[in-house]
Coordinates of C-alpha atoms in Angstrom, one line a residue:
Chain Z
M1 CA 0.0 -38.0 -73.0
T2 CA -2.4 -40.4 -72.5
L3 CA -0.9 -43.4 -74.0
G4 CA -0.2 -44.8 -71.4
L5 CA -3.7 -45.5 -69.9
S6 CA -5.1 -45.9 -73.4
I7 CA -3.0 -49.0 -73.2
F8 CA -3.8 -49.9 -69.7
F9 CA -7.9 -49.8 -71.0
Y10 CA -6.8 -51.7 -73.7
W11 CA -5.4 -55.0 -71.2
L12 CA -8.4 -54.3 -68.9
R13 CA -10.4 -55.0 -71.8
L14 CA -8.3 -57.9 -73.4
A15 CA -7.8 -59.0 -70.0
W16 CA -11.9 -59.0 -69.1
L17 CA -12.9 -61.0 -72.0
S18 CA -9.8 -63.7 -71.8
R19 CA -12.0 -64.6 -68.9
V20 CA -14.9 -64.3 -70.0
R21 CA -14.3 -65.6 -72.9
P22 CA -10.4 -68.1 -73.4
D23 CA -11.4 -69.5 -76.9
A24 CA -11.5 -65.7 -78.6
S25 CA -10.1 -65.3 -82.2
L26 CA -7.1 -62.0 -82.7
K27 CA -10.5 -60.9 -84.4
V28 CA -12.4 -60.8 -81.9
K29 CA -9.5 -59.5 -79.6
V30 CA -8.8 -57.2 -82.2
A31 CA -11.9 -55.5 -82.6
T32 CA -12.9 -55.3 -79.4
L33 CA -10.0 -52.7 -78.9
F34 CA -11.4 -50.6 -81.9
V35 CA -14.6 -50.3 -80.4
I36 CA -13.0 -49.4 -77.3
T37 CA -10.7 -47.3 -78.7
P38 CA -13.2 -44.0 -78.7
L39 CA -13.9 -43.9 -75.2
V40 CA -10.2 -44.4 -74.0
I41 CA -8.1 -42.5 -76.9
Y42 CA -8.9 -39.0 -75.9
P43 CA -9.2 -37.5 -72.5
F44 CA -12.6 -36.1 -73.0
P45 CA -14.5 -34.7 -70.0
Y46 CA -16.6 -37.3 -68.5
G47 CA -14.7 -40.4 -70.2
P48 CA -13.5 -42.7 -68.5
L49 CA -9.5 -41.2 -68.7
W50 CA -10.3 -38.4 -67.8
W51 CA -11.9 -39.4 -64.8
L52 CA -9.0 -41.3 -64.5
R53 CA -5.9 -39.5 -65.2
G54 CA -7.2 -37.2 -62.6
L55 CA -6.4 -39.6 -60.1
T56 CA -2.9 -41.0 -61.8
G57 CA -1.3 -38.3 -64.0
D58 CA 0.4 -40.2 -66.8
L59 CA 2.4 -43.6 -66.9
S60 CA 5.8 -43.9 -66.8
M61 CA 8.2 -45.1 -70.4
T62 CA 9.2 -48.2 -68.0
T63 CA 4.4 -49.0 -67.6
L64 CA 4.0 -47.8 -70.6
L65 CA 6.3 -51.0 -72.7
L66 CA 5.3 -53.1 -69.6
L67 CA 1.6 -52.8 -70.7
L68 CA 2.0 -53.4 -74.1
A69 CA 3.6 -56.5 -73.7
A70 CA 1.2 -57.2 -71.5
V71 CA -0.8 -56.3 -74.6
Y72 CA 0.8 -58.7 -76.6
H73 CA 0.5 -61.4 -74.7
Q74 CA -3.2 -60.7 -74.6
L75 CA -3.2 -60.9 -77.9
S76 CA -1.3 -63.3 -79.7
G77 CA -0.4 -65.8 -76.0
K78 CA 3.1 -65.4 -76.4
V79 CA 5.9 -64.1 -73.5
L80 CA 7.6 -61.1 -74.6
I81 CA 9.7 -61.4 -71.4
A82 CA 11.7 -64.1 -70.2
P83 CA 10.7 -65.4 -66.0
Q84 CA 14.0 -64.9 -65.2
E85 CA 14.5 -61.0 -66.7
R86 CA 10.8 -60.2 -65.2
K87 CA 11.7 -61.3 -62.4
F88 CA 15.0 -58.7 -61.8
I89 CA 12.4 -56.1 -63.6
L90 CA 10.3 -56.7 -60.5
W91 CA 13.2 -56.5 -58.1
S92 CA 14.7 -53.4 -59.5
V93 CA 11.8 -51.7 -59.9
A94 CA 10.2 -52.2 -56.0
T95 CA 13.7 -51.6 -54.8
L96 CA 14.0 -48.5 -56.5
G97 CA 10.7 -47.8 -55.3
F98 CA 11.1 -48.6 -51.8
V99 CA 14.1 -45.6 -51.2
F100 CA 13.5 -43.3 -54.1
Y101 CA 9.0 -42.6 -52.9
P102 CA 10.4 -42.3 -49.0
L103 CA 13.5 -39.2 -49.9
A104 CA 11.0 -38.3 -52.3
L105 CA 7.9 -37.8 -50.0
G106 CA 10.1 -35.8 -47.4
V107 CA 12.3 -38.7 -45.1
G108 CA 15.0 -36.8 -44.2
Q109 CA 16.8 -33.6 -46.2
V110 CA 17.9 -36.0 -49.7
D111 CA 15.1 -35.2 -51.9
P112 CA 16.4 -37.6 -55.2
Y113 CA 13.7 -36.7 -57.6
V114 CA 16.1 -32.9 -58.1
W115 CA 18.4 -35.1 -60.3
G116 CA 15.9 -35.6 -62.8
Y117 CA 16.3 -31.9 -64.2
A118 CA 19.0 -32.9 -66.7
N119 CA 21.6 -34.4 -64.0
P120 CA 24.5 -35.8 -66.2
Y121 CA 25.5 -38.3 -63.4
M122 CA 21.6 -39.8 -63.9
L123 CA 22.2 -39.8 -67.1
G124 CA 24.5 -41.1 -67.3
V125 CA 24.2 -44.0 -64.8
L126 CA 20.8 -44.9 -66.6
L127 CA 22.4 -45.1 -70.5
G128 CA 25.5 -46.7 -68.7
L129 CA 23.0 -49.8 -67.2
S130 CA 21.3 -49.8 -70.1
L131 CA 24.5 -50.4 -72.4
L132 CA 25.0 -52.7 -69.6
M133 CA 21.9 -54.8 -69.1
F134 CA 22.1 -55.3 -73.3
L135 CA 25.5 -56.9 -73.2
R136 CA 24.5 -59.2 -70.1
Q137 CA 21.2 -59.9 -72.5
Y138 CA 18.4 -58.4 -70.6
Y139 CA 17.4 -57.0 -73.8
V140 CA 14.1 -55.7 -72.0
I141 CA 15.6 -53.7 -69.0
A142 CA 18.0 -52.3 -71.3
S143 CA 15.4 -51.5 -74.0
L144 CA 13.2 -49.5 -70.5
L145 CA 16.2 -47.8 -69.7
L146 CA 16.8 -46.4 -73.0
A147 CA 13.0 -45.2 -73.6
A148 CA 12.9 -43.7 -70.4
V149 CA 15.7 -41.5 -71.7
L150 CA 14.5 -41.0 -75.2
A151 CA 11.1 -40.1 -74.4
W152 CA 12.3 -37.6 -71.6
S153 CA 14.7 -36.3 -74.2
I154 CA 12.2 -35.7 -77.1
G155 CA 9.2 -34.3 -74.1
L156 CA 7.0 -37.1 -74.7
L157 CA 5.1 -36.5 -71.3
Q158 CA 4.1 -33.6 -69.9
S159 CA 6.7 -33.7 -67.1
V160 CA 10.6 -32.4 -67.5
N161 CA 11.7 -34.7 -64.8
L162 CA 12.9 -37.6 -65.9
W163 CA 12.0 -40.0 -62.8
D164 CA 8.4 -39.4 -64.1
Y165 CA 9.3 -41.2 -67.5
L166 CA 11.6 -44.3 -65.2
L167 CA 8.8 -45.0 -62.5
D168 CA 5.5 -44.6 -61.4
P169 CA 3.6 -45.4 -58.3
F170 CA 1.5 -48.2 -60.1
I171 CA 4.4 -49.8 -61.2
F172 CA 6.2 -49.8 -58.1
F173 CA 2.9 -51.2 -56.3
Y174 CA 2.3 -54.0 -58.9
A175 CA 6.5 -55.0 -58.6
L176 CA 6.0 -54.9 -54.7
F177 CA 2.4 -56.8 -55.1
R178 CA 3.6 -59.3 -57.2
L179 CA 7.1 -59.9 -55.3
V180 CA 5.0 -60.3 -52.2
R181 CA 2.3 -63.2 -53.7
Chain I
M1 CA 20.6 -70.5 -87.5
L2 CA 21.6 -67.5 -90.7
R3 CA 18.5 -65.3 -90.2
N4 CA 19.0 -65.4 -86.5
I5 CA 22.2 -64.3 -86.4
R6 CA 21.3 -61.8 -89.0
S7 CA 18.3 -60.1 -86.8
R8 CA 20.9 -60.3 -83.4
K9 CA 22.7 -57.8 -85.8
V10 CA 20.4 -55.9 -86.6
A11 CA 18.6 -55.6 -82.7
K12 CA 22.1 -54.5 -82.1
L13 CA 21.8 -52.0 -85.0
V14 CA 18.5 -51.0 -83.8
F15 CA 19.5 -50.6 -80.0
F16 CA 23.0 -48.7 -80.1
T17 CA 21.2 -46.5 -82.8
F18 CA 18.9 -45.5 -80.4
W19 CA 21.4 -45.5 -77.4
L20 CA 23.4 -42.9 -79.2
I21 CA 20.1 -40.8 -80.1
A22 CA 19.4 -41.1 -76.6
A23 CA 23.2 -39.9 -75.4
F24 CA 23.0 -37.2 -77.9
G25 CA 19.3 -35.8 -76.6
A26 CA 21.0 -35.8 -73.0
W27 CA 23.8 -34.4 -73.6
Q28 CA 21.5 -31.2 -75.8
H29 CA 19.4 -31.7 -72.1
V30 CA 22.9 -30.8 -69.9
S31 CA 24.5 -28.6 -71.6
T32 CA 22.0 -26.1 -72.5
Q33 CA 20.7 -26.1 -68.5
K34 CA 22.3 -22.9 -66.7
P35 CA 23.7 -22.6 -63.6
W36 CA 22.2 -21.3 -60.6
S37 CA 21.5 -17.6 -60.9
S38 CA 21.1 -14.6 -58.2
I39 CA 17.7 -13.1 -57.3
V40 CA 16.4 -9.8 -58.3
W41 CA 14.7 -9.2 -55.3
P42 CA 12.0 -6.4 -55.7
P43 CA 12.7 -2.8 -55.7
I44 CA 12.1 -0.4 -52.4
F45 CA 10.6 2.7 -53.4
N46 CA 11.1 5.0 -50.9
E47 CA 8.5 8.2 -50.7
Q48 CA 9.0 11.1 -49.4
T49 CA 5.6 12.5 -47.9
Q50 CA 6.0 12.8 -44.0
T51 CA 2.5 13.2 -43.1
P52 CA 1.2 9.3 -42.1
F53 CA -1.4 8.1 -44.3
Y54 CA -3.8 4.8 -43.0
H55 CA -7.0 3.9 -44.4
E56 CA -9.2 0.4 -44.8
A57 CA -11.7 -1.1 -47.1
L58 CA -12.6 -3.4 -48.2
I59 CA -12.8 -5.2 -51.8
P60 CA -16.3 -5.5 -53.2
N61 CA -17.2 -9.0 -52.6
A62 CA -19.3 -11.0 -56.5
G63 CA -21.6 -12.7 -55.0
Q64 CA -19.4 -15.5 -53.3
G65 CA -20.5 -17.3 -49.6
S66 CA -17.1 -16.7 -49.2
T67 CA -13.8 -15.6 -50.4
H68 CA -10.2 -16.9 -49.1
S69 CA -6.2 -16.5 -50.2
V70 CA -5.6 -13.0 -51.6
S71 CA -2.2 -12.5 -53.5
A72 CA -1.7 -9.3 -54.6
A73 CA 0.8 -7.5 -57.3
A74 CA 2.2 -3.8 -58.2
L75 CA 1.5 -2.9 -62.4
P76 CA 3.8 -1.1 -64.0
S77 CA 0.9 1.7 -63.5
G78 CA 1.0 1.8 -60.1
D79 CA -2.2 0.8 -59.4
L80 CA -2.5 -2.9 -58.5
V81 CA -3.8 -6.5 -59.5
A82 CA -5.3 -9.1 -56.9
F83 CA -6.7 -12.2 -57.1
W84 CA -8.6 -14.4 -54.7
F85 CA -10.5 -17.2 -54.7
G86 CA -14.0 -16.8 -54.1
G87 CA -17.6 -19.0 -54.4
S88 CA -20.2 -21.1 -51.7
R89 CA -17.1 -22.9 -49.6
E90 CA -13.5 -23.5 -49.5
G91 CA -13.3 -26.6 -51.3
A92 CA -17.1 -26.2 -53.5
K93 CA -17.2 -27.4 -56.6
D94 CA -18.3 -23.6 -57.6
V95 CA -15.1 -21.8 -56.0
R96 CA -13.2 -19.7 -59.0
I97 CA -10.5 -17.2 -59.2
F98 CA -11.7 -13.6 -58.9
Q99 CA -9.5 -10.9 -59.9
S100 CA -10.0 -7.3 -59.3
Y101 CA -7.8 -4.2 -60.0
F102 CA -7.3 -1.2 -57.7
Q103 CA -6.8 1.9 -59.6
Q104 CA -5.3 4.2 -56.9
A105 CA -6.1 8.3 -58.7
E106 CA -9.7 7.0 -57.7
Q107 CA -8.9 5.2 -54.8
A108 CA -11.4 2.5 -56.1
W109 CA -11.2 -1.9 -56.7
T110 CA -13.1 -2.7 -60.2
T111 CA -15.8 -5.4 -59.3
P112 CA -14.1 -8.7 -59.3
R113 CA -14.8 -10.5 -62.2
A114 CA -13.4 -14.6 -62.2
V115 CA -10.4 -15.1 -64.7
L116 CA -11.0 -19.6 -63.6
D117 CA -13.8 -22.2 -62.9
V118 CA -13.2 -26.1 -62.1
P119 CA -14.9 -27.0 -65.9
T120 CA -12.3 -24.1 -67.9
L121 CA -9.9 -25.7 -65.8
A122 CA -10.6 -29.2 -66.7
A123 CA -10.9 -29.2 -70.2
A124 CA -7.7 -27.3 -70.3
V125 CA -5.5 -30.1 -68.2
G126 CA -7.2 -33.1 -69.8
R127 CA -8.1 -34.4 -66.3
Y128 CA -10.9 -34.9 -63.5
I129 CA -10.6 -31.5 -61.2
G130 CA -12.3 -31.4 -58.5
K131 CA -11.5 -28.0 -56.6
L132 CA -9.5 -24.9 -57.1
G133 CA -7.1 -23.1 -54.6
N134 CA -4.3 -20.7 -53.6
P135 CA -3.4 -18.2 -56.7
L136 CA -0.2 -16.5 -57.0
V137 CA -0.2 -13.3 -58.9
F138 CA 3.2 -12.3 -60.5
I139 CA 4.9 -9.7 -62.9
D140 CA 7.9 -10.3 -64.5
Q141 CA 10.8 -7.7 -66.2
Q142 CA 9.0 -8.5 -69.3
Q143 CA 5.6 -7.2 -68.0
R144 CA 4.3 -10.7 -68.4
M145 CA 1.2 -11.6 -65.8
W146 CA 1.8 -15.1 -64.1
L147 CA -0.9 -17.2 -62.6
Y148 CA -0.4 -19.6 -60.5
V149 CA -3.4 -21.6 -59.0
V150 CA -3.6 -24.5 -57.0
S151 CA -6.0 -27.4 -58.1
V152 CA -7.2 -30.9 -56.4
S153 CA -8.3 -34.0 -58.3
Y154 CA -9.5 -36.1 -55.9
G155 CA -9.1 -36.0 -51.4
G156 CA -7.4 -32.6 -49.9
W157 CA -5.6 -30.3 -49.9
A158 CA -2.2 -32.6 -49.7
G159 CA -3.2 -33.7 -53.0
S160 CA -2.6 -30.5 -54.3
S161 CA -0.9 -29.7 -57.9
L162 CA -0.2 -26.1 -59.4
N163 CA -1.6 -25.3 -63.1
V164 CA -0.1 -21.4 -64.5
M165 CA -1.4 -18.9 -67.2
F166 CA 0.0 -16.4 -68.6
S167 CA -1.6 -13.0 -69.8
D168 CA 1.0 -10.3 -71.8
D169 CA -1.3 -7.8 -71.2
L170 CA -1.8 -7.3 -67.9
G171 CA -4.5 -9.4 -67.0
Q172 CA -7.3 -8.1 -69.6
S173 CA -7.0 -11.7 -71.5
W174 CA -5.1 -15.3 -70.2
S175 CA -3.6 -18.1 -71.8
A176 CA -5.4 -21.4 -71.4
P177 CA -3.7 -22.6 -67.9
K178 CA -1.0 -25.4 -68.2
K179 CA -0.4 -28.2 -65.5
L180 CA 2.8 -28.3 -64.4
I181 CA 4.3 -31.5 -62.9
T182 CA 6.3 -31.5 -59.6
S183 CA 5.8 -34.8 -57.7
P184 CA 6.6 -37.9 -58.6
F185 CA 4.0 -39.4 -56.6
I186 CA 0.8 -38.5 -59.0
N187 CA 2.3 -35.5 -59.0
V188 CA 1.2 -34.7 -55.3
S189 CA 1.7 -32.3 -53.6
T190 CA 2.9 -28.7 -54.9
L191 CA 1.4 -26.1 -53.4
V192 CA 2.2 -22.2 -54.1
R193 CA 0.6 -19.0 -51.2
N194 CA 3.9 -15.8 -51.0
T195 CA 5.4 -14.1 -54.3
M196 CA 7.7 -15.5 -56.5
Y197 CA 11.3 -13.3 -57.6
A198 CA 12.6 -13.1 -60.8
M199 CA 16.6 -14.1 -60.8
Q200 CA 19.0 -12.5 -63.1
D201 CA 19.1 -15.0 -65.7
G202 CA 15.2 -15.4 -66.5
S203 CA 14.1 -17.8 -64.7
M204 CA 12.4 -17.3 -62.0
L205 CA 12.2 -19.0 -57.8
L206 CA 8.7 -19.9 -56.9
P207 CA 8.7 -20.8 -53.3
V208 CA 6.2 -23.9 -52.8
Y209 CA 5.9 -26.3 -50.1
H210 CA 4.4 -29.8 -49.8
E211 CA 1.3 -31.0 -47.8
F212 CA 1.5 -34.9 -48.4
A213 CA 2.3 -37.4 -45.7
A214 CA 5.8 -35.0 -44.4
Q215 CA 5.4 -30.6 -44.8
F216 CA 8.2 -29.3 -46.1
P217 CA 9.1 -25.7 -47.8
E218 CA 10.7 -26.3 -51.4
L219 CA 11.7 -23.5 -53.9
L220 CA 11.1 -24.4 -58.0
R221 CA 13.0 -22.4 -60.4
I222 CA 10.9 -22.0 -62.9
S223 CA 12.2 -21.0 -67.1
P224 CA 10.8 -18.5 -68.7
E225 CA 8.6 -20.2 -70.9
G226 CA 7.4 -21.5 -67.2
E227 CA 9.2 -25.6 -67.5
V228 CA 10.7 -26.4 -64.0
M229 CA 14.5 -26.6 -64.5
E230 CA 15.2 -27.4 -61.4
K231 CA 13.7 -27.9 -57.2
V232 CA 15.4 -27.5 -54.0
R233 CA 14.4 -29.1 -51.0
M234 CA 14.4 -25.9 -48.6
F235 CA 14.0 -29.0 -44.9
G236 CA 12.7 -32.1 -44.4
N237 CA 9.4 -32.6 -42.5
G238 CA 8.1 -30.5 -40.1
G239 CA 10.0 -27.3 -41.7
G240 CA 7.1 -25.6 -41.9
I241 CA 4.8 -24.5 -45.4
Q242 CA 4.4 -21.9 -47.2
P243 CA 8.0 -20.2 -47.6
S244 CA 8.2 -16.0 -47.6
L245 CA 11.3 -14.7 -48.9
A246 CA 13.1 -11.7 -48.1
Q247 CA 16.4 -10.2 -48.7
G248 CA 18.5 -9.7 -45.4
K249 CA 21.3 -6.4 -45.1
G250 CA 23.2 -8.2 -47.4
R251 CA 23.2 -11.0 -50.5
E252 CA 21.7 -12.9 -48.1
A253 CA 18.1 -14.7 -48.2
Y254 CA 15.7 -15.3 -45.5
A255 CA 12.8 -17.4 -46.1
F256 CA 10.2 -17.0 -42.9
M257 CA 7.9 -20.2 -42.7
R258 CA 4.5 -21.2 -41.3
S259 CA 4.3 -23.8 -38.8
G260 CA 2.5 -26.4 -39.9
S261 CA 0.7 -29.1 -37.9
H262 CA 3.3 -31.9 -38.2
T263 CA 5.1 -29.0 -34.9
K264 CA 4.3 -28.8 -31.3
D265 CA 6.3 -25.9 -31.3
W266 CA 3.5 -22.9 -33.2
K267 CA 6.3 -20.5 -34.1
V268 CA 7.3 -19.2 -37.0
I269 CA 10.1 -20.9 -38.6
R270 CA 13.0 -19.3 -40.1
L271 CA 15.8 -20.5 -42.4
K272 CA 18.8 -18.7 -44.3
S273 CA 20.6 -19.1 -47.1
E274 CA 23.9 -17.8 -48.7
D275 CA 23.8 -18.6 -52.0
E276 CA 21.0 -16.7 -53.2
G277 CA 18.5 -19.4 -52.9
Q278 CA 20.9 -22.8 -53.5
T279 CA 20.7 -24.2 -50.3
W280 CA 19.1 -23.6 -46.4
S281 CA 20.4 -23.8 -43.0
D282 CA 20.3 -22.5 -39.6
F283 CA 16.6 -23.6 -38.8
T284 CA 14.8 -21.7 -36.8
L285 CA 11.9 -21.5 -34.5
T286 CA 11.8 -17.2 -34.6
D287 CA 9.8 -15.9 -31.5
L288 CA 6.4 -14.8 -33.6
P289 CA 4.0 -17.2 -32.3
N290 CA 2.1 -18.9 -35.4
P291 CA -1.3 -20.7 -34.6
N292 CA -0.4 -22.8 -38.6
S293 CA -1.5 -19.4 -40.0
A294 CA 0.0 -17.8 -43.6
Q295 CA 2.1 -14.8 -42.5
V296 CA 4.4 -12.7 -44.8
V297 CA 8.0 -10.4 -44.6
A298 CA 8.6 -7.8 -46.4
K299 CA 12.4 -5.5 -46.4
V300 CA 11.2 -1.6 -45.8
D301 CA 14.9 -0.7 -45.7
E302 CA 18.6 -2.1 -45.7
N303 CA 17.2 -1.8 -41.9
L304 CA 13.5 -2.7 -41.3
W305 CA 11.8 -5.4 -42.1
I306 CA 8.0 -6.1 -41.6
W307 CA 5.8 -9.4 -40.6
V308 CA 2.7 -9.7 -40.9
G309 CA 0.6 -12.6 -39.3
N310 CA -1.5 -13.9 -36.4
H311 CA 0.5 -13.2 -33.0
N312 CA -0.3 -16.1 -31.3
P313 CA -0.4 -19.6 -30.9
K314 CA -4.0 -20.8 -30.8
N315 CA -6.6 -18.6 -33.3
R316 CA -6.9 -15.9 -36.2
Q317 CA -8.4 -13.3 -34.4
D318 CA -5.3 -11.0 -34.1
L319 CA -3.8 -9.7 -37.1
T320 CA -0.5 -8.1 -35.9
L321 CA 2.2 -6.4 -37.5
A322 CA 5.4 -6.5 -36.1
V323 CA 9.0 -4.9 -37.2
S324 CA 12.6 -6.2 -37.2
H325 CA 15.8 -4.1 -37.3
D326 CA 17.2 -8.0 -38.0
L327 CA 16.2 -10.6 -39.2
E328 CA 18.2 -12.8 -36.5
K329 CA 17.0 -11.0 -33.5
P330 CA 13.9 -10.7 -32.0
W331 CA 10.4 -9.0 -33.4
Q332 CA 8.9 -6.6 -31.7
V333 CA 5.1 -5.9 -32.2
V334 CA 3.9 -2.5 -33.4
Y335 CA 0.6 -2.2 -34.2
Q336 CA -2.6 -4.8 -34.8
F337 CA -4.3 -5.0 -37.9
E338 CA -6.7 -6.9 -36.5
H339 CA -8.8 -7.8 -32.9
G340 CA -11.0 -9.9 -33.2
K341 CA -13.9 -11.7 -31.1
Q342 CA -14.3 -15.0 -31.0
N343 CA -15.3 -17.0 -34.3
E344 CA -13.6 -14.1 -36.1
A345 CA -11.0 -14.6 -38.4
Y346 CA -8.2 -12.3 -39.8
S347 CA -5.6 -14.6 -42.1
Y348 CA -3.7 -14.6 -45.0
P349 CA -2.0 -11.4 -45.3
T350 CA 0.1 -10.6 -48.6
I351 CA 1.9 -7.0 -48.8
V352 CA 2.8 -5.1 -51.9
Q353 CA 4.3 -2.0 -52.4
A354 CA 3.4 0.2 -55.4
K355 CA 5.9 2.6 -57.3
N356 CA 4.6 5.9 -55.1
G357 CA 5.8 3.6 -52.5
M358 CA 2.6 3.1 -50.4
W359 CA 2.8 -0.5 -49.0
H360 CA -1.1 -2.0 -49.5
L361 CA -1.6 -5.0 -47.2
L362 CA -4.3 -7.5 -48.4
Y363 CA -6.3 -10.2 -46.1
T364 CA -8.6 -12.2 -45.3
A365 CA -11.2 -11.3 -43.3
N366 CA -14.1 -13.2 -42.1
R367 CA -14.4 -15.7 -44.7
K368 CA -16.8 -13.0 -45.9
N369 CA -14.4 -10.0 -48.3
I370 CA -11.4 -9.5 -48.8
K371 CA -10.2 -6.5 -46.9
H372 CA -7.3 -3.9 -48.3
V373 CA -5.6 -1.7 -46.0
Q374 CA -3.0 0.6 -47.0
F375 CA -0.1 2.5 -45.5
N376 CA 3.2 4.7 -46.2
R377 CA 6.5 5.4 -44.7
A378 CA 5.7 7.9 -42.6
W379 CA 3.1 5.5 -40.9
L380 CA 5.1 2.9 -39.7
Q381 CA 7.3 5.4 -38.6
Q382 CA 5.0 6.8 -36.6
V383 CA 3.0 2.7 -35.0
I384 CA 6.8 2.2 -34.4
S385 CA 7.8 5.6 -32.5
K386 CA 4.9 5.0 -30.7
R387 CA 5.8 1.4 -29.3
Q388 CA 9.1 2.4 -28.7
M389 CA 8.0 5.5 -26.2
P390 CA 8.7 4.4 -22.2

């Protein structure tokens, strides 16, 4: 499933377009996405997606949905995520990644990555949090958590580990970067 | 106003519907999870011959400048199959995975044939691949052959990930390789070296190791279809790499690890599990020196285990056989298969017992060839007795 990377290329293209032609119409923006589609929709050998996928693997559902929101913003100019919720997402991702990655990469004896293999407690926590966030009107973060569990349960990505649907190093470093800046 | 209320209601309905679908999907996954099973240790074949037998030969080189990291398995017929990587040099783009059969009756290896190269793997897994590394072969209880191959897209071996392919005709033809996702950080770094084991419930236990930022041994529990079911961290950083598993006197399991480079001790590390490999403890530096080089342990009978590796803390010039009558007591060196000169290296041993009871040791000889040593129980007894004589 290379959808996340494809959307990243779409976002990159739109971000570039908004710099060189800030007044580009929606039609021009959509047309430019059509033009790059053959290059970024399938990882054929020596294509940009093929090279990048070698480095990154597949992106998590969290990154994919946030990229979709960014593409929507580039196309329509409308903001999908309220600033308060955006900050909350960035803090959550940064805190989670800050604890998770060192442990998963060998600091200490506990490996939280093992909880991603159909662990009922982890699934319960994620589904419970998703419900709680929805009731507290944090709709985006509720949807991100729900999308991760849904995509994992139908095996949308190559991984069978729930963490790979929830988090990836790119969204973690992005969150760190945005918070530090 | 009315429309706003209505759309909120629809949004709530959609969210709760998907929430229920996700909860149902999660419950289905959890309910189909199998509890940890017990390890099916490979059978030990007894041989009646009293005459010591020892024979060594080189597997024909298929024209590669460099060959390394052999893995072998015994076929149901009693023959052997071996895989290794070969190319102009380790890490080069032209490195391929080679396969060869040892025919017991003819006492000869077939001409090696390449079963996997970089372009084939890259096309199959849909991403750039830079190089191929360690292969690992295993034949399960349904006679299905599994071949794991380490690959790297960018960077060194610490950036490795695993790929697996299957053969239902004992290596004549292979399925397309599939990438395994085993690590959360851009899927680095999981490598294989020593053999895996079947479990009672049909799953497999694959010893692997991690090298990025920290070095430690791990186990992957793999479903019969080849998917990762569980992961076990055997020890944290400094716990050694390339675990080789062996059954103890009872049901306890032992793991012996290459020292790794995150140590100052340069000794083989031992861990013990009392629960079929689910948890590991009793971290011990054995009396076996190790120059951060591959080593392997095998059980010969209820009272004898053999270890093969480089028995010194500095180089790979020797390849030594040591024995133990109790895995928790000191090892006794009984034989040297190789005592090379400077600039020579003998490394990456693997041991397989064939159905006729013959032991087969295969290893890298000077990075130019794969060497094959056969010995039987009588020969082993002879070298042990000689060593024990005053």
